[in-house]
Amino acid sequence: MRTSIIGYPRIGAQRDLKFAIEKYFKKETTGEKLEETARALRARHWRQVAAAGIDFIPSNDFSFYDTFLDAAVLFNCVPARYRALGLDERDTYFAMARGYQGAAGDVHALAMKKWFNTNYHYLVPELEDDTEIRLAGRKPFDQYDEAKALGFETRPVLPGPYTFLKLARYTGRKQAADFAEPLLAAYGELLAQFAERNAGWIQFDEPYLVHDQSAEDVAFFTDLYSKLLADKHGLRVLVQTYFGDVRDSYAALTALPVDAIGLDFAEGRKTLELVTGQGFPKDKLLVAGLVNGKNIWRANYAKILDVLEAIAPHAGEVVLGTSCSLLHVPYTLANEPKLAPAEKAYFAFAEEKLAELAELKSLCSAERPRETAAYKANVALWEANRPNSADAAVDARLAKLTPADFTRSPAFGERAAIQASELKLPKFPTTTIGSFPQTADVRANRAAFRKGTKSAAEYDAFNKAETKRCIEQQEKIGLDVLVHGEFERNDMVEFFGEHLAGFRFTSNGWVQSYGTRCVKPPVIWGDVSRRAPMTVDMAVYAQSLSKKPVKGMLTGPVTILNWSFPREDIPIRRSTEQIALAIRDEVLDLEAHGIRIIQIDEAALREKLPLRKSDWHCAYLDWAIPAFRLVHSGVKPGTQIHTHMCYSEFNDIIADIDAMDADVISFEASRADLTILDALAAAHFRTAVGPGVYDIHSPRIPSTDEILGQLRKILQKVDPDKLWVNPDCGLKTRGWAETIPSLENMTQAAKALRSEA
């Protein structure tokens, strides 16, 4: 049996790439130095993958920001506004990713959306009517040549033409089909150039196939590949899918003249049924995604062997692989000295998953795999009771829940009137989403406390001083509803996990979220409960500094679940409800201490929504929405509940979001050109809304007129009495030099709008 991976983490074991790129952004290093760092990382990763005995090694899975953006640039899909800047190729690329504001001009970044059901974000290519699609770049060839010079034969990886066209944004009259012919010509030239290099394989990723596919979709996909594969130039082609099964297109996919097909057996609920029920062509390699590429638990060898034995009679050669790219898990356990050995034994990060593939490969070559020492050791691990994971009190509390615990009273309209009377906020109230810049001093304070060189008292004193400065700055800017700034918080999920029972934490378990932004997801190890109040002291202190309302800031249960590595031994619904009860305790404590506005962020609500609509309610929304209601159902009518959501497609679940029964919801909207407004209007959305009026993931500073223009557009679709004014996300990644003028312009725009109302 041979082995394969779809992709490897590119950020580096110590976030090497992140720091190199950020130094480039700050003009503290040159482009040549940045390229040198990138080459060293690629070489290191290829060596690691090869040393593990992986047979199919990917190339072109490396990127300075996003591989989907790389594909757009490769095929000359660079909108006119970026070309007009006159920047070099590298800086034009970064302008597309981050926006640009400088001597050359002022442009927004491309839209950024979640990559299917993950916390990774991709940049959405824009295709204008006059976009001339052609092969315009060299990146896949250069990285293939680079690997070959180091002695590694690799399989270049690119987004497939179908997924590229399905995920692109069309700004004019032309749609996907209008760009198919030139895009196929570009892909054809790509194949020809790899053939000239004597490449053996090429991989086209087609994850869009795991969505619901109509007959027209399948016909479009089939037509694209029939034309593309008419001349493969002697290359062998792998079509790789992941994040689900391909039930709608399985027959069409397996009928194509490709040489290998990658299927996801981890998240694909019907993948095994498709292979055993319909068979798999014996003349094609089946790349079986059996090692989970999205979670950090050790592989269960018994289950994997069961699947391999089940599909063996129905397929030819089976290649053992990961279910998706290893981009979605941390780099290595070798950098985790603080994890208890008894617990660490249950984890596998990217490097360890390579070892698992190697061990499984060895097992499959054994005469009796289930009698080997490696197999028995793995089975013993899974049959043992995982230490410190059960809490009978949590089970008992869940068992006592009734429907009343998921319903808030009085009804929305009556609450809104009470809150308006008590809070006395102006029209178009201004606020922020929660966090303020995490400066070098803030990070140094946290690091010193963790290392023990600062006492708890010194740490708290620093954070209170920063909070006081933040409150004063917000009052100076003129914001109506303030936040404390979250200087004591490392991350909106990790912070809460550290204060809850049932979580485990890594020292260097960084995972790329977008560009240079990395997160360190906690691990849900066992049953979750709140040990003590988590945010009350700081919220009460912040409120004491101002007569304006200061929001209590919490992360919701669905987001904590989705942005952690979840358990696999109990349903995620049960884990989410455990977290919901813990956050509910915090909400009621905040209210009891005089906090009148409480924001419970559910930024990741959409993230784990099943990719197939038929599974939305039964498999997710029917418990995810009630879990949020469980958190806030016990508060008084005058307590205003906010939530926030970002960087996902929310239009088709607007009614479900309204059913969360929050009082105010802020959405990321600036990078999506406010497209959510039509859905809000069509659904007669009752909740007050704050569509983000500027993009905080870009360093550019929006003008007052720009924001006022956004607000006027919003008012065409939103009831003036329900409109809040806010940025589209938290401000922790920005600097104060960008944050203050942006918020000043935002508040001035809100005041101007009030004068027009």
Coordinates of N, CA, C and O in Angstrom, one line a residue, residues 202-308:
I202 N -0.3 15.2 -11.4 CA -0.8 16.5 -11.0 C -2.1 16.3 -10.2 O -2.9 15.4 -10.5
Q203 N -2.4 17.1 -9.2 CA -3.6 17.0 -8.4 C -4.4 18.2 -8.5 O -4.0 19.3 -8.3
F204 N -5.7 18.0 -8.9 CA -6.7 19.0 -8.9 C -7.7 18.8 -7.8 O -8.4 17.8 -7.7
D205 N -7.8 19.8 -6.9 CA -8.7 19.7 -5.8 C -10.1 20.2 -6.2 O -10.2 21.3 -6.7
E206 N -11.0 19.3 -5.9 CA -12.4 19.7 -6.3 C -13.4 19.5 -5.1 O -14.3 18.7 -5.1
P207 N -13.1 20.2 -4.0 CA -14.0 20.0 -2.8 C -15.4 20.5 -3.0 O -16.3 20.1 -2.2
Y208 N -15.6 21.3 -4.0 CA -17.0 21.8 -4.2 C -18.0 20.7 -4.5 O -19.2 20.8 -4.3
L209 N -17.4 19.6 -4.9 CA -18.3 18.4 -5.3 C -19.0 17.8 -4.0 O -20.0 17.1 -4.2
V210 N -18.5 18.2 -2.8 CA -19.2 17.6 -1.6 C -20.4 18.4 -1.2 O -21.1 18.0 -0.3
H211 N -20.6 19.6 -1.9 CA -21.9 20.3 -1.7 C -23.0 19.5 -2.5 O -22.8 18.6 -3.3
D212 N -24.3 19.9 -2.2 CA -25.4 19.4 -3.0 C -25.1 19.8 -4.5 O -24.8 21.0 -4.8
Q213 N -25.2 18.8 -5.4 CA -25.0 19.1 -6.8 C -26.2 18.8 -7.6 O -26.8 17.7 -7.5
S214 N -26.7 19.8 -8.4 CA -27.8 19.6 -9.3 C -27.3 18.9 -10.5 O -26.1 18.7 -10.8
A215 N -28.3 18.4 -11.3 CA -28.0 17.8 -12.6 C -27.2 18.7 -13.5 O -26.2 18.3 -14.2
E216 N -27.5 20.0 -13.4 CA -26.8 21.0 -14.2 C -25.3 21.1 -13.7 O -24.4 21.3 -14.5
D217 N -25.1 21.1 -12.4 CA -23.8 21.2 -11.8 C -22.9 20.0 -12.3 O -21.8 20.1 -12.7
V218 N -23.5 18.8 -12.2 CA -22.8 17.6 -12.6 C -22.4 17.6 -14.1 O -21.3 17.3 -14.5
A219 N -23.4 18.1 -14.9 CA -23.1 18.2 -16.3 C -22.0 19.2 -16.6 O -21.1 19.0 -17.5
F220 N -22.0 20.3 -15.9 CA -20.9 21.4 -16.0 C -19.6 20.8 -15.6 O -18.6 20.9 -16.4
F221 N -19.5 20.1 -14.5 CA -18.3 19.5 -14.0 C -17.8 18.5 -15.1 O -16.6 18.5 -15.4
T222 N -18.7 17.6 -15.5 CA -18.3 16.6 -16.5 C -17.8 17.2 -17.8 O -16.8 16.7 -18.4
D223 N -18.5 18.2 -18.2 CA -18.0 18.9 -19.5 C -16.7 19.5 -19.3 O -15.8 19.4 -20.2
L224 N -16.4 20.2 -18.2 CA -15.1 20.7 -18.0 C -14.0 19.7 -18.0 O -13.0 19.9 -18.7
Y225 N -14.2 18.6 -17.3 CA -13.1 17.6 -17.3 C -13.0 16.8 -18.5 O -11.9 16.3 -18.9
S226 N -14.1 16.6 -19.2 CA -14.0 15.8 -20.5 C -13.1 16.6 -21.5 O -12.3 16.0 -22.2
K227 N -13.3 17.9 -21.5 CA -12.5 18.7 -22.4 C -11.0 18.8 -21.8 O -10.1 18.7 -22.6
L228 N -10.9 19.0 -20.5 CA -9.5 19.2 -20.0 C -8.7 17.9 -20.2 O -7.5 18.0 -20.5
L229 N -9.4 16.8 -20.0 CA -8.6 15.5 -20.1 C -8.5 14.9 -21.5 O -8.0 13.8 -21.6
A230 N -9.0 15.6 -22.4 CA -8.9 15.1 -23.8 C -7.4 15.0 -24.2 O -7.1 14.1 -25.0
D231 N -6.6 15.8 -23.6 CA -5.2 15.7 -23.8 C -4.5 16.0 -22.5 O -4.3 17.1 -22.1
K232 N -4.1 14.9 -21.8 CA -3.4 15.0 -20.5 C -1.9 15.2 -20.7 O -1.2 15.3 -19.7
H233 N -1.4 15.2 -21.9 CA 0.0 15.4 -22.2 C 0.9 14.4 -21.5 O 2.0 14.7 -21.1
G234 N 0.3 13.2 -21.3 CA 1.1 12.1 -20.7 C 1.1 12.2 -19.2 O 1.7 11.3 -18.5
L235 N 0.5 13.2 -18.6 CA 0.4 13.3 -17.1 C -0.6 12.4 -16.5 O -1.7 12.1 -17.2
R236 N -0.4 11.9 -15.3 CA -1.5 11.2 -14.6 C -2.2 12.2 -13.7 O -1.5 13.0 -13.0
V237 N -3.5 12.2 -13.7 CA -4.3 13.2 -13.0 C -5.1 12.6 -11.8 O -5.7 11.6 -12.0
L238 N -4.9 13.3 -10.7 CA -5.7 12.9 -9.5 C -6.7 14.0 -9.2 O -6.3 15.2 -9.1
V239 N -8.0 13.7 -9.2 CA -9.0 14.6 -8.7 C -9.3 14.3 -7.3 O -9.7 13.2 -6.9
Q240 N -9.0 15.3 -6.4 CA -9.1 15.1 -5.0 C -10.3 15.8 -4.4 O -10.5 17.0 -4.7
T241 N -11.1 15.1 -3.6 CA -12.2 15.7 -2.9 C -12.0 15.6 -1.4 O -11.2 14.7 -0.9
Y242 N -12.6 16.5 -0.6 CA -12.5 16.4 0.8 C -13.6 17.2 1.5 O -14.3 17.9 0.8
F243 N -13.8 17.0 2.8 CA -14.8 17.7 3.6 C -16.2 17.1 3.4 O -17.2 17.7 3.9
G244 N -16.3 15.9 2.9 CA -17.6 15.3 2.7 C -17.6 14.2 1.6 O -16.6 13.9 1.1
D245 N -18.8 13.7 1.2 CA -18.9 12.7 0.2 C -19.4 13.3 -1.1 O -19.9 14.5 -1.1
V246 N -19.3 12.6 -2.2 CA -19.6 13.1 -3.5 C -20.8 12.3 -4.1 O -20.8 11.9 -5.3
R247 N -21.8 12.1 -3.3 CA -22.9 11.2 -3.7 C -23.6 11.6 -5.0 O -24.1 10.8 -5.7
D248 N -23.7 13.0 -5.2 CA -24.4 13.4 -6.4 C -23.6 13.2 -7.7 O -24.2 13.1 -8.8
S249 N -22.3 13.2 -7.6 CA -21.4 13.2 -8.7 C -20.6 12.0 -8.8 O -19.7 11.9 -9.7
Y250 N -20.8 11.0 -7.9 CA -19.9 9.8 -7.9 C -19.8 9.1 -9.2 O -18.7 8.8 -9.7
A251 N -21.0 8.9 -9.8 CA -21.0 8.1 -11.1 C -20.2 8.9 -12.2 O -19.4 8.3 -12.9
A252 N -20.5 10.2 -12.2 CA -19.8 11.0 -13.2 C -18.3 11.1 -13.0 O -17.5 11.0 -13.9
L253 N -17.9 11.3 -11.7 CA -16.5 11.4 -11.4 C -15.8 10.1 -11.7 O -14.7 10.2 -12.3
T254 N -16.3 9.0 -11.3 CA -15.6 7.7 -11.5 C -15.6 7.3 -13.0 O -14.8 6.5 -13.4
A255 N -16.4 7.9 -13.8 CA -16.4 7.6 -15.2 C -15.4 8.4 -16.0 O -15.1 8.1 -17.2
L256 N -14.9 9.5 -15.4 CA -13.9 10.3 -16.1 C -12.6 9.6 -16.4 O -12.2 8.7 -15.6
P257 N -11.9 10.0 -17.4 CA -10.6 9.3 -17.7 C -9.5 9.9 -16.9 O -8.4 10.3 -17.4
V258 N -9.7 10.0 -15.5 CA -8.6 10.4 -14.6 C -7.9 9.1 -14.1 O -8.4 8.0 -14.3
D259 N -6.8 9.3 -13.5 CA -6.0 8.2 -13.1 C -6.1 7.9 -11.6 O -5.8 6.8 -11.2
A260 N -6.6 8.8 -10.8 CA -6.8 8.6 -9.4 C -7.9 9.5 -8.9 O -8.1 10.6 -9.4
I261 N -8.6 9.1 -7.9 CA -9.7 9.9 -7.3 C -9.5 9.8 -5.8 O -9.4 8.7 -5.2
G262 N -9.5 11.0 -5.1 CA -9.4 11.0 -3.7 C -10.7 11.2 -3.0 O -11.4 12.2 -3.4
L263 N -11.1 10.4 -2.1 CA -12.4 10.4 -1.4 C -12.1 10.5 0.1 O -11.2 9.9 0.6
D264 N -13.0 11.3 0.7 CA -12.9 11.5 2.2 C -13.8 10.5 2.9 O -15.0 10.5 2.8
F265 N -13.1 9.6 3.7 CA -13.9 8.6 4.5 C -14.1 9.0 5.9 O -14.7 8.4 6.7
A266 N -13.5 10.2 6.3 CA -13.6 10.7 7.6 C -14.9 11.5 7.8 O -15.7 11.3 8.7
E267 N -15.1 12.5 6.9 CA -16.3 13.3 7.0 C -17.4 12.9 5.9 O -18.5 13.4 6.0
G268 N -17.0 12.1 5.0 CA -17.9 11.7 4.0 C -18.9 10.6 4.5 O -18.5 9.4 4.5
R269 N -20.1 11.0 4.9 CA -21.0 10.0 5.5 C -21.4 8.9 4.6 O -21.6 7.8 5.1
K270 N -21.4 9.1 3.3 CA -21.8 8.1 2.4 C -20.7 7.5 1.5 O -20.9 6.8 0.6
T271 N -19.5 7.9 1.8 CA -18.3 7.5 1.0 C -18.2 6.0 0.9 O -18.1 5.4 -0.1
L272 N -18.2 5.4 2.1 CA -18.0 3.9 2.1 C -19.2 3.2 1.4 O -19.0 2.3 0.6
E273 N -20.4 3.7 1.6 CA -21.5 3.2 0.9 C -21.4 3.3 -0.6 O -21.8 2.4 -1.3
L274 N -20.9 4.4 -1.0 CA -20.8 4.6 -2.5 C -19.8 3.6 -3.1 O -20.1 3.0 -4.1
V275 N -18.7 3.4 -2.4 CA -17.6 2.5 -3.0 C -18.1 1.1 -3.0 O -18.0 0.3 -3.9
T276 N -18.7 0.7 -1.8 CA -19.1 -0.7 -1.7 C -20.4 -1.0 -2.5 O -20.6 -2.1 -3.0
G277 N -21.2 0.0 -2.6 CA -22.5 -0.2 -3.3 C -22.4 0.0 -4.8 O -23.0 -0.8 -5.6
Q278 N -21.6 0.9 -5.3 CA -21.5 1.2 -6.7 C -20.2 0.7 -7.3 O -20.0 0.7 -8.6
G279 N -19.2 0.3 -6.5 CA -17.9 -0.1 -7.0 C -17.0 1.1 -7.3 O -17.5 2.2 -7.4
F280 N -15.8 0.7 -7.6 CA -14.8 1.8 -7.9 C -14.0 1.2 -9.1 O -13.6 0.0 -9.0
P281 N -13.7 2.0 -10.1 CA -13.0 1.5 -11.3 C -11.6 0.9 -10.9 O -10.8 1.5 -10.2
K282 N -11.4 -0.3 -11.4 CA -10.2 -1.0 -11.0 C -8.9 -0.4 -11.7 O -7.8 -0.7 -11.3
D283 N -9.2 0.4 -12.8 CA -8.0 1.0 -13.5 C -7.6 2.3 -12.9 O -6.8 3.0 -13.4
K284 N -8.2 2.7 -11.8 CA -7.9 4.0 -11.2 C -7.5 3.8 -9.7 O -7.9 2.8 -9.1
L285 N -6.5 4.6 -9.2 CA -6.2 4.6 -7.8 C -7.3 5.2 -7.0 O -7.8 6.2 -7.4
L286 N -7.6 4.5 -5.9 CA -8.5 5.1 -4.9 C -7.7 5.7 -3.8 O -7.1 4.9 -3.0
V287 N -7.6 7.0 -3.7 CA -6.8 7.6 -2.6 C -7.8 7.8 -1.4 O -8.7 8.6 -1.5
A288 N -7.7 6.9 -0.5 CA -8.7 6.8 0.6 C -8.3 7.7 1.8 O -7.3 7.4 2.5
G289 N -9.1 8.8 2.0 CA -8.8 9.7 3.1 C -9.3 9.1 4.4 O -10.5 9.4 4.8
L290 N -8.5 8.4 5.1 CA -8.9 7.7 6.3 C -8.2 8.3 7.6 O -8.8 8.1 8.7
V291 N -7.1 8.9 7.4 CA -6.5 9.6 8.6 C -7.1 11.0 8.6 O -6.9 11.8 7.7
N292 N -7.8 11.4 9.7 CA -8.5 12.6 9.8 C -7.5 13.8 9.8 O -6.7 14.0 10.6
G293 N -7.6 14.7 8.8 CA -6.7 15.8 8.6 C -7.2 17.0 9.4 O -6.5 18.1 9.3
K294 N -8.4 17.0 10.0 CA -8.9 18.2 10.7 C -8.9 18.1 12.2 O -9.1 19.1 12.8
N295 N -8.8 16.9 12.8 CA -8.8 16.8 14.2 C -7.4 16.3 14.7 O -6.7 15.7 13.9
I296 N -7.2 16.4 16.0 CA -5.8 16.1 16.5 C -5.8 14.8 17.3 O -4.8 14.5 17.9
W297 N -6.8 14.0 17.2 CA -6.8 12.7 17.9 C -6.1 11.7 17.1 O -6.1 11.7 15.9
R298 N -5.4 10.7 17.8 CA -4.8 9.6 17.2 C -5.7 8.9 16.3 O -6.9 8.8 16.6
A299 N -5.3 8.3 15.2 CA -6.1 7.5 14.3 C -6.5 6.2 15.0 O -5.7 5.7 15.8
N300 N -7.7 5.8 14.8 CA -8.1 4.5 15.3 C -7.9 3.4 14.3 O -8.6 3.3 13.3
Y301 N -6.8 2.6 14.5 CA -6.3 1.7 13.5 C -7.4 0.6 13.2 O -7.5 0.1 12.1
A302 N -8.1 0.2 14.2 CA -9.1 -0.9 14.0 C -10.2 -0.4 13.0 O -10.6 -1.1 12.1
K303 N -10.7 0.9 13.2 CA -11.7 1.4 12.3 C -11.1 1.6 10.9 O -11.8 1.3 9.9
I304 N -9.9 2.0 10.8 CA -9.3 2.2 9.4 C -9.1 0.9 8.7 O -9.4 0.7 7.5
L305 N -8.6 -0.2 9.4 CA -8.5 -1.5 8.8 C -9.9 -2.0 8.4 O -10.0 -2.7 7.4
D306 N -10.9 -1.8 9.2 CA -12.2 -2.2 8.9 C -12.7 -1.6 7.5 O -13.2 -2.3 6.7
V307 N -12.4 -0.4 7.3 CA -12.8 0.3 6.1 C -12.0 -0.3 4.9 O -12.5 -0.6 3.8
L308 N -10.7 -0.4 5.1 CA -9.8 -0.9 4.0 C -10.3 -2.3 3.6 O -10.3 -2.7 2.4

